[in-house]
Short mmCIF file of C-alpha atoms in Angstrom, two decimals:
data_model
loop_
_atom_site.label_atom_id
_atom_site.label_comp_id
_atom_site.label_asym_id
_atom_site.label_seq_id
_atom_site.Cartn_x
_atom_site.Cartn_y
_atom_site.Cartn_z
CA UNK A 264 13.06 18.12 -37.36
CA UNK A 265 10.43 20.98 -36.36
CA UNK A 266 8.72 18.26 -34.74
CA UNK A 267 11.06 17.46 -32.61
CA UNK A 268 12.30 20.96 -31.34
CA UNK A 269 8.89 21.63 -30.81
CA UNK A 270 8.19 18.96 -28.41
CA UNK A 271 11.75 19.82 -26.53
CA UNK A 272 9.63 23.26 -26.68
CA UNK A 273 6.58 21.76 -25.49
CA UNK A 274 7.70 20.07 -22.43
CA UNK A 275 10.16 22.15 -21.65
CA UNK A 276 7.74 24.51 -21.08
CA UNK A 277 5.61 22.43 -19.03
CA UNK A 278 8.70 21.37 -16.56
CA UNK A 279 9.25 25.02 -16.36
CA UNK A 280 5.84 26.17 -15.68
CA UNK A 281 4.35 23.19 -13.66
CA UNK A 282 4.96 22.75 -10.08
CA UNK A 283 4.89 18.45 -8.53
CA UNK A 284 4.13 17.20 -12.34
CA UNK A 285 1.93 14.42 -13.06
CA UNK A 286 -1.68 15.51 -12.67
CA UNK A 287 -0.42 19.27 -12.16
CA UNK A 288 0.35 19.70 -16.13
CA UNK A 289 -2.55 18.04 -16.91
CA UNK A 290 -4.04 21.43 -17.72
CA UNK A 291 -1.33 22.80 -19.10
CA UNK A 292 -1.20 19.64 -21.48
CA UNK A 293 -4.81 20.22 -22.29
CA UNK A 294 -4.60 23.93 -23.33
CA UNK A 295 -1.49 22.91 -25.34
CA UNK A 296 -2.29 20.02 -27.02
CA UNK A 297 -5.97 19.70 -27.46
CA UNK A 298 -7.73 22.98 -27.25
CA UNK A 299 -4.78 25.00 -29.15
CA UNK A 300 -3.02 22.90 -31.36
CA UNK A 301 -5.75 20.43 -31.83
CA UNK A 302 -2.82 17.81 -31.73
CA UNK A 303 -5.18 15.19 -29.67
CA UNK A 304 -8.23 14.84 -28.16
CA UNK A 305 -9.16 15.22 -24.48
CA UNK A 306 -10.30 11.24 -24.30
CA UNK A 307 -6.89 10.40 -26.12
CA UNK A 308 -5.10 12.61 -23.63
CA UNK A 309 -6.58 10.56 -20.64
CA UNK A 310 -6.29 7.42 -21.86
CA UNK A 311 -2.18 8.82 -21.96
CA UNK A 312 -2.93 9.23 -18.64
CA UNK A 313 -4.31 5.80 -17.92
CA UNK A 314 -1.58 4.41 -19.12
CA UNK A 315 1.44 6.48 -17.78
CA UNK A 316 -0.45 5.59 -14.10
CA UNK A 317 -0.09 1.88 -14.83
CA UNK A 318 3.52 1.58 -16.24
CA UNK A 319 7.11 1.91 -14.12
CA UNK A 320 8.06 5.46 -13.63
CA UNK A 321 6.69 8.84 -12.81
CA UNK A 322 3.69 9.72 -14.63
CA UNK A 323 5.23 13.06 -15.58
CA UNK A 324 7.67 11.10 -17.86
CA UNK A 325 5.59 8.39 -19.14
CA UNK A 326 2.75 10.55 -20.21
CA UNK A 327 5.76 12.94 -22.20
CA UNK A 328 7.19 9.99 -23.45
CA UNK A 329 3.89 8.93 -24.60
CA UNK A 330 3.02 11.83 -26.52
CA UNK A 331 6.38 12.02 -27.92
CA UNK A 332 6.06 8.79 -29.58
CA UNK A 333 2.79 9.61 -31.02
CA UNK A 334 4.06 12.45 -32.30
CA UNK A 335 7.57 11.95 -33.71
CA UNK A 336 8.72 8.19 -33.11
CA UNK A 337 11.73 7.14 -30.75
CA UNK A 338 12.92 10.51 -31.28
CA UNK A 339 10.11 12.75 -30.18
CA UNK A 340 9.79 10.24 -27.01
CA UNK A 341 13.47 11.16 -26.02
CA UNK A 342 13.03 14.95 -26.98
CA UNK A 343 9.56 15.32 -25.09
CA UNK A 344 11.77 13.58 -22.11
CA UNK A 345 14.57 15.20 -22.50
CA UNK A 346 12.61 18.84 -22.88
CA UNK A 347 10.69 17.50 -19.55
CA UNK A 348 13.78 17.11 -17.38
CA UNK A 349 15.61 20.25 -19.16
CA UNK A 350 14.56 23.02 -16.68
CA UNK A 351 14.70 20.37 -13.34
CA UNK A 352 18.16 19.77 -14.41
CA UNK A 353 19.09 23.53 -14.26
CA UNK A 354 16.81 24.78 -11.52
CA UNK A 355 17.52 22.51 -9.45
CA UNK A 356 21.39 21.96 -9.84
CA UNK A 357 22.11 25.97 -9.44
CA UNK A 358 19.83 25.76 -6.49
CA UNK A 359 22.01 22.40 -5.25
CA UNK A 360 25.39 24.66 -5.66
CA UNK A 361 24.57 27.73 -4.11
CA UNK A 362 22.83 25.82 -0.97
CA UNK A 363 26.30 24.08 -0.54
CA UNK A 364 27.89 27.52 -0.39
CA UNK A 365 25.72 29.02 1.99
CA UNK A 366 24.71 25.53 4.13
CA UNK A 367 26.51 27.22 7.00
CA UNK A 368 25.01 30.38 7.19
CA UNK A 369 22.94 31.13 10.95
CA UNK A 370 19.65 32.05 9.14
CA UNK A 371 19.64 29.45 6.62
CA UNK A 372 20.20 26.69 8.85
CA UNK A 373 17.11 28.19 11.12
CA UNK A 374 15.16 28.11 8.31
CA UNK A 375 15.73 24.88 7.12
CA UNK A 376 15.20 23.47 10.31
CA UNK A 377 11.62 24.70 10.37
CA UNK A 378 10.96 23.65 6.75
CA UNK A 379 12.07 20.25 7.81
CA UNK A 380 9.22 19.94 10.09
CA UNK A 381 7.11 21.31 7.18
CA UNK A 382 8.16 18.33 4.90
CA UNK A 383 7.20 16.02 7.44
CA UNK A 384 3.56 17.67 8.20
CA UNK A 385 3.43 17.91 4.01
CA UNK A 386 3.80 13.96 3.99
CA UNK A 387 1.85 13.33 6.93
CA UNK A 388 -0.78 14.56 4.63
CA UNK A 389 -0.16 13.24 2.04
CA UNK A 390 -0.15 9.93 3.90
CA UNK A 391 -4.06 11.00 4.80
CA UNK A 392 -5.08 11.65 1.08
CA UNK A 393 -3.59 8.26 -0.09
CA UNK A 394 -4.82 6.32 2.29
CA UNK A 395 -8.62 7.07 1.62
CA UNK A 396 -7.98 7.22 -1.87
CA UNK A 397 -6.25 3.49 -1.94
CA UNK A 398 -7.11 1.78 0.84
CA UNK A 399 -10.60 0.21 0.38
CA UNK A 400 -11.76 -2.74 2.34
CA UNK A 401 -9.91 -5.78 3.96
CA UNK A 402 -7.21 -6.87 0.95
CA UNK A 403 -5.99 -3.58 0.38
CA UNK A 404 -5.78 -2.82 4.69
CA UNK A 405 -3.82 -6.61 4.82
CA UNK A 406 -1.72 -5.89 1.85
CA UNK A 407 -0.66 -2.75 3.48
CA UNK A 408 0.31 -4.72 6.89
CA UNK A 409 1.81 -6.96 5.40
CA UNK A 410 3.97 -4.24 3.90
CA UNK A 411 4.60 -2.36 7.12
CA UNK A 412 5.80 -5.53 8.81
CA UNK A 413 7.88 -6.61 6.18
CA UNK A 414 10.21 -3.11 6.19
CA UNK A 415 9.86 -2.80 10.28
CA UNK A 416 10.71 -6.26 10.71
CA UNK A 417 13.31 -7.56 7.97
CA UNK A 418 13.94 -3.77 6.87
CA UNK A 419 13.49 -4.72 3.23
CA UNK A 420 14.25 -2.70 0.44
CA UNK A 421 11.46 -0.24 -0.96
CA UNK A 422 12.22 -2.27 -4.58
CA UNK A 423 11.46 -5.78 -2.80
CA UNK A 424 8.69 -4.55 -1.26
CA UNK A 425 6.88 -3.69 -4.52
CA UNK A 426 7.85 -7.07 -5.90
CA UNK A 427 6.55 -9.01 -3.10
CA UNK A 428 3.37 -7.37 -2.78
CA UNK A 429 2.76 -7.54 -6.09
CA UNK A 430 2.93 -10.87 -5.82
CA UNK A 431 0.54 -11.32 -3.52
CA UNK A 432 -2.01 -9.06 -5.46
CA UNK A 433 -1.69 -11.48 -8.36
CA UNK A 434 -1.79 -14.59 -5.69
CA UNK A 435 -5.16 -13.12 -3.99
CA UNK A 436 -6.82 -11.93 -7.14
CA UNK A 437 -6.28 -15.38 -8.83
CA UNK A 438 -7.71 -17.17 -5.49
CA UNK A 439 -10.84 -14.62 -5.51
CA UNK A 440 -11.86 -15.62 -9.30
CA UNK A 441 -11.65 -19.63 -8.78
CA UNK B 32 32.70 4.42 -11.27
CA UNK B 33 29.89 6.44 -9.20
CA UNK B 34 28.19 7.01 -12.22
CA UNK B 35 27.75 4.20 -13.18
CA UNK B 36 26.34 3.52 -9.57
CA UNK B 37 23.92 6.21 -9.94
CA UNK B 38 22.62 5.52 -13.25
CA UNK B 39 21.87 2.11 -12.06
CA UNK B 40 20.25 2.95 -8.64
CA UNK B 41 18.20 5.82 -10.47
CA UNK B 42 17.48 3.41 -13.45
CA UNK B 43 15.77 1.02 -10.64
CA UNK B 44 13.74 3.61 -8.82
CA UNK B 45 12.39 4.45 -12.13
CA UNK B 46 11.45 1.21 -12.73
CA UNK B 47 9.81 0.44 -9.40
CA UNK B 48 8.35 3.97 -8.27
CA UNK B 49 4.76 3.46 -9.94
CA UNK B 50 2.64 6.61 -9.80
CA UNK B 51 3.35 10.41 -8.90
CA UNK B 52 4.15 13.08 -6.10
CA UNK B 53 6.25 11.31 -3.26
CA UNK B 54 6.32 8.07 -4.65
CA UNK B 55 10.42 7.88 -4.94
CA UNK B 56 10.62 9.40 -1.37
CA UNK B 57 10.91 5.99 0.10
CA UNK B 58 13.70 4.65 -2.45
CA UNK B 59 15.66 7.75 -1.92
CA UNK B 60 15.56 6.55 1.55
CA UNK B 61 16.75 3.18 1.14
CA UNK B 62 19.66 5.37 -0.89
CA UNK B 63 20.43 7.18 2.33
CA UNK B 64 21.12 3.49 4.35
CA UNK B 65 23.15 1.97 1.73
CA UNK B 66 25.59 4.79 0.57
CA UNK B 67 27.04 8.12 1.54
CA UNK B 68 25.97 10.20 -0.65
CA UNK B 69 23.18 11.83 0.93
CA UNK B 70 21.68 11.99 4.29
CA UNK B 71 18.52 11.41 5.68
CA UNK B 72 18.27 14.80 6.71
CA UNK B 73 19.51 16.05 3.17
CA UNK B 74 17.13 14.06 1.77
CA UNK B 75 14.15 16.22 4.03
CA UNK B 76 15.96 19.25 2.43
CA UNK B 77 15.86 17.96 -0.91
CA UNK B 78 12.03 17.12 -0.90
CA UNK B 79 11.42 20.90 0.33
CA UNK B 80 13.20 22.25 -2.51
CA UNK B 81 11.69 19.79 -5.39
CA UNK B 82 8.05 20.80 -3.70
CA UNK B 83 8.74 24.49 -4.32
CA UNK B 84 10.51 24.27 -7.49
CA UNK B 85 8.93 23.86 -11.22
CA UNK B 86 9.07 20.31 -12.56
CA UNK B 87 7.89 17.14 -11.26
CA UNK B 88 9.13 16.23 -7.96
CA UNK B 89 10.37 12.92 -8.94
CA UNK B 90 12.90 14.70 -11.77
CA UNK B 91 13.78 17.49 -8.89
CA UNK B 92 14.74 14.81 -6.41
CA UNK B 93 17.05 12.79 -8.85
CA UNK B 94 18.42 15.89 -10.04
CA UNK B 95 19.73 17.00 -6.33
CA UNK B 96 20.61 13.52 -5.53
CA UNK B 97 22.92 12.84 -8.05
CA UNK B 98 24.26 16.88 -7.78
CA UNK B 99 25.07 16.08 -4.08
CA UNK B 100 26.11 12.56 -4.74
CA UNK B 101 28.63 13.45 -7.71
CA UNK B 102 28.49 17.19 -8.55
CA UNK B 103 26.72 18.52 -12.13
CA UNK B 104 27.61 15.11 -13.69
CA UNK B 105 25.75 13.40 -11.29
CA UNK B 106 22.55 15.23 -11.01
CA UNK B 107 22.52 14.67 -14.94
CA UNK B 108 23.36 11.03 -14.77
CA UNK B 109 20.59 10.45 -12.01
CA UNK B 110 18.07 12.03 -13.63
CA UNK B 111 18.84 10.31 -16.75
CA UNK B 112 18.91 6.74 -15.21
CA UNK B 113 15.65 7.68 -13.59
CA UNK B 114 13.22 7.98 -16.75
CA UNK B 115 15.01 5.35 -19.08
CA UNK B 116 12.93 2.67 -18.11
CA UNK B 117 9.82 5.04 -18.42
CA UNK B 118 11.37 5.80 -22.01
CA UNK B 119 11.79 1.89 -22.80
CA UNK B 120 8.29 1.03 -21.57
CA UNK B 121 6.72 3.43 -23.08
CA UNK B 122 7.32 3.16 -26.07
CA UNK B 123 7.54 -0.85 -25.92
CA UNK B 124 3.43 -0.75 -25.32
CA UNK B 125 3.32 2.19 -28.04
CA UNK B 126 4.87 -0.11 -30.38
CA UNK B 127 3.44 -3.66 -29.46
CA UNK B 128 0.11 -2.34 -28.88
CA UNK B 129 -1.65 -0.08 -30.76
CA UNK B 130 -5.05 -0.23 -28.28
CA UNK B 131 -3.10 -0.96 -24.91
CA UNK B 132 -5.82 -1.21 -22.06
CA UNK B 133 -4.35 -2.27 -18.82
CA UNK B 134 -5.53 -5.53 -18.30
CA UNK B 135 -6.48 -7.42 -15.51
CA UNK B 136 -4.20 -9.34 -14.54
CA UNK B 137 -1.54 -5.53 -14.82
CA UNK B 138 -4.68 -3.79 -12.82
CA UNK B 139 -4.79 -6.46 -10.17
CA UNK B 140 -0.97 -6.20 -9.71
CA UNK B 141 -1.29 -2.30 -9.53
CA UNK B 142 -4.00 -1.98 -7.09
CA UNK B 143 -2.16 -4.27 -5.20
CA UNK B 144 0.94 -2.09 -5.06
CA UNK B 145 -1.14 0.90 -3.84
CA UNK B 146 -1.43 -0.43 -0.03
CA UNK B 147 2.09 -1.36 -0.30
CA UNK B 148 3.05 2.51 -1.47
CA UNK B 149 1.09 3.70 1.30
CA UNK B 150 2.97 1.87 3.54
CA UNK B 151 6.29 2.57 2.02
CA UNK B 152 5.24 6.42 2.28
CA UNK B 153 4.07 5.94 6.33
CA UNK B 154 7.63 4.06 6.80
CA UNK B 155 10.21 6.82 5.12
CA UNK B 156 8.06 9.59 6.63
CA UNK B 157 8.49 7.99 10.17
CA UNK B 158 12.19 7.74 9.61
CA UNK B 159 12.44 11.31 8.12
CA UNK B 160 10.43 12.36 11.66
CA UNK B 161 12.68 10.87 13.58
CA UNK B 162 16.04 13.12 12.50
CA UNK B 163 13.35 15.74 12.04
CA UNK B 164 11.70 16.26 15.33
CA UNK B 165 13.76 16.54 18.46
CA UNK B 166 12.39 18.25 20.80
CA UNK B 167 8.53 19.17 21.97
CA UNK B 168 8.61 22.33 20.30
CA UNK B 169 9.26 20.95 17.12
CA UNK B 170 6.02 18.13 18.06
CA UNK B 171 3.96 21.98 18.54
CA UNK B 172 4.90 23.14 15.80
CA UNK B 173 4.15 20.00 13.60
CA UNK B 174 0.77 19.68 14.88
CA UNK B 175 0.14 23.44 14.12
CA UNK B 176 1.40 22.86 10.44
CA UNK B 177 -0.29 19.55 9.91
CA UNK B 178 -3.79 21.15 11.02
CA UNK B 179 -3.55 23.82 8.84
CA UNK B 180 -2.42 21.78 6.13
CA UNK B 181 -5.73 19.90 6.75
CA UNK B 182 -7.77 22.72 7.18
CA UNK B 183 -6.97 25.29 5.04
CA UNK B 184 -5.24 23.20 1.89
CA UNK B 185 -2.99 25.84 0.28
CA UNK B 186 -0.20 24.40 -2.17
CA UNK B 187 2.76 23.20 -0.15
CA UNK B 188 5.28 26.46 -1.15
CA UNK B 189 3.22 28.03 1.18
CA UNK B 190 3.40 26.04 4.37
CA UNK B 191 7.04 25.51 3.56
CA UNK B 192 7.89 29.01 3.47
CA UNK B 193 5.68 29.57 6.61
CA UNK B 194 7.84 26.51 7.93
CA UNK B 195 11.34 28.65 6.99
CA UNK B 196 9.56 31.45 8.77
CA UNK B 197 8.69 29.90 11.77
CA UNK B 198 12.16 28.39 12.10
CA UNK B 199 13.94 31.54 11.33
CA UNK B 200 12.02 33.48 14.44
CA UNK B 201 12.28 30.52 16.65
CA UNK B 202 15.78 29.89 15.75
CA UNK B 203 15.32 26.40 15.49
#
């Protein structure tokens, strides 16, 4: 049972104290778990890492999850999780509720207007980073086409889009090893 | 009813957003095309406030979704929906596989996702522009941010409170 509150600790902790998630509690994680409570070692930790990157969902999760299980079973995976979302859940729904009050208030809606423009330079960035860090020769530049037509053309869903061009990963990387 | 809606869609972008960061931005987008219960301006709002905010981004985003879909049960329902499948998998390769590697054939299918997420990202963030930017001041003032975003790499709470500045003297 102390096992289990103290991952809901853990995490919660972590969601509270770690801004975007993913690699941004990484050291966080590491002080926590490796250099303080000696719980794992750094290699195990990114090999948790490894594998949260290359399973569904949003690293943040998988890699609580993960430890969780190590830890405590099915029940430290859900109380790691649960401990994760805790503070997102209450943050951000008080935030949510007092926004709706005040929506319509001069300043606000000035001020949201410029941060919109903000999100979209944020992205636009973003978009930069990703694309040298993932785009790397011809397969990966014709995958990516091939996406971009697909959702400006027959404005497919983000979920088929995954499917299908996963499918065509598997379909060129089985062609390129015959 | 909408619950059950939510946990559903939420359950499915958890399954299908691979990675970190913006990664569910373009789901949330399909969201805004297929129901009412955000916007896609709401939705711009919404990644401003999970960027400044503790937590991952992904958990902030399905937490204000659901809220503004369906009030405090919603946001909890969302956000719930969104990391079962991360919960199942999990610990489905914990318990199968006590040395999980990715493999090739998982590798070849991941890399091959990454141009696709790119994309994805490039599409929803063309969409979000267009409700975004109206006018030519709001092109001026993009190209200022972006530069310095470039340039000068501070965490993103700063440029969007510089952004909230900027609008408020400008009255945008």
């Amino acid at each position: 049972m102390q096992t289990l509150k103290d991952l809901f600790v853990l995490f919660f902790k972590i969601g509270l104290f770690t801004f975007g998630g993913g690699y941004a509690m990484l050291p966080l994680l590491k002080d926590e778990l490796v250099s303080r409570k000696r719980l794992l070692t750094e290699d195990e930790l990114l090999d948790m890492y490894a594998i949260g990157q290359c399973t569904p969902g949003i690293i943040a999760i998988n890699v609580a999850t993960f430890i969780g299980y190590r830890r405590a079973g099915v029940g430290g995976a859900v109380a790691a999780t649960l401990g994760m979302i805790f503070p997102s859940l209450i943050i951000i729904t008080l935030i949510a509720m007092i926004l709706k009050q005040y929506m319509y208030n001069r300043y606000l809606t000035y001020a949201f207007a410029g941060v919109r423009i903000g999100v979209v330079a944020l992205i636009a960035s973003v978009v930069i980073d990703l694309w040298q860090s993932n785009i790397r020769g011809y397969t990966d530049g014709a995958l990516f086409v091939l996406a971009l037509l697909l959702l400006g053309l027959f404005s497919l869903s983000a979920v088929w889009i995954v499917i299908i061009s996963a499918a065509a990963a598997l379909i060129i990387g089985e062609c390129a090893k015959k | 009813m909408i619950y059950l809606l939510l946990f559903f869609e939420f359950f499915k972008i958890g399954l299908f957003a691979i990675g970190g960061g913006l990664v569910t931005v373009p789901f949330l987008f399909d969201l805004t095309e297929k129901y009412t219960w955000f916007t896609a301006k709401e939705l711009t709002d919404m990644i401003a406030i999970s960027e400044s905010t503790p937590g991952p981004i992904g958990v902030n985003m399905a937490t204000y979704a659901g809220v503004n879909a369906a009030g405090i049960g919603g946001g909890i329902i969302a956000t719930l929906g969104l990391v079962t499948p991360s919960v199942i998998v999990i610990i489905m390769i914990a318990k199968l596989m006590s040395q999980y590697q990715c493999n090739r054939r998982v590798n070849t299918v991941l890399e091959g996702i990454r141009p696709a997420v790119v994309a994805l990202i490039v599409f929803a963030g063309l969409e979000l522009a267009k409700v975004t930017m109206t006018d030519l001041l709001h092109g001026i003032i993009f190209a200022i941010l972006f530069a310095s975003i470039r340039f000068y790499k501070k965490s993103p709470v700063f440029y969007l409170g510089l952004a909230a500045v900027t609008g408020i003297v400008l009255k945008l």
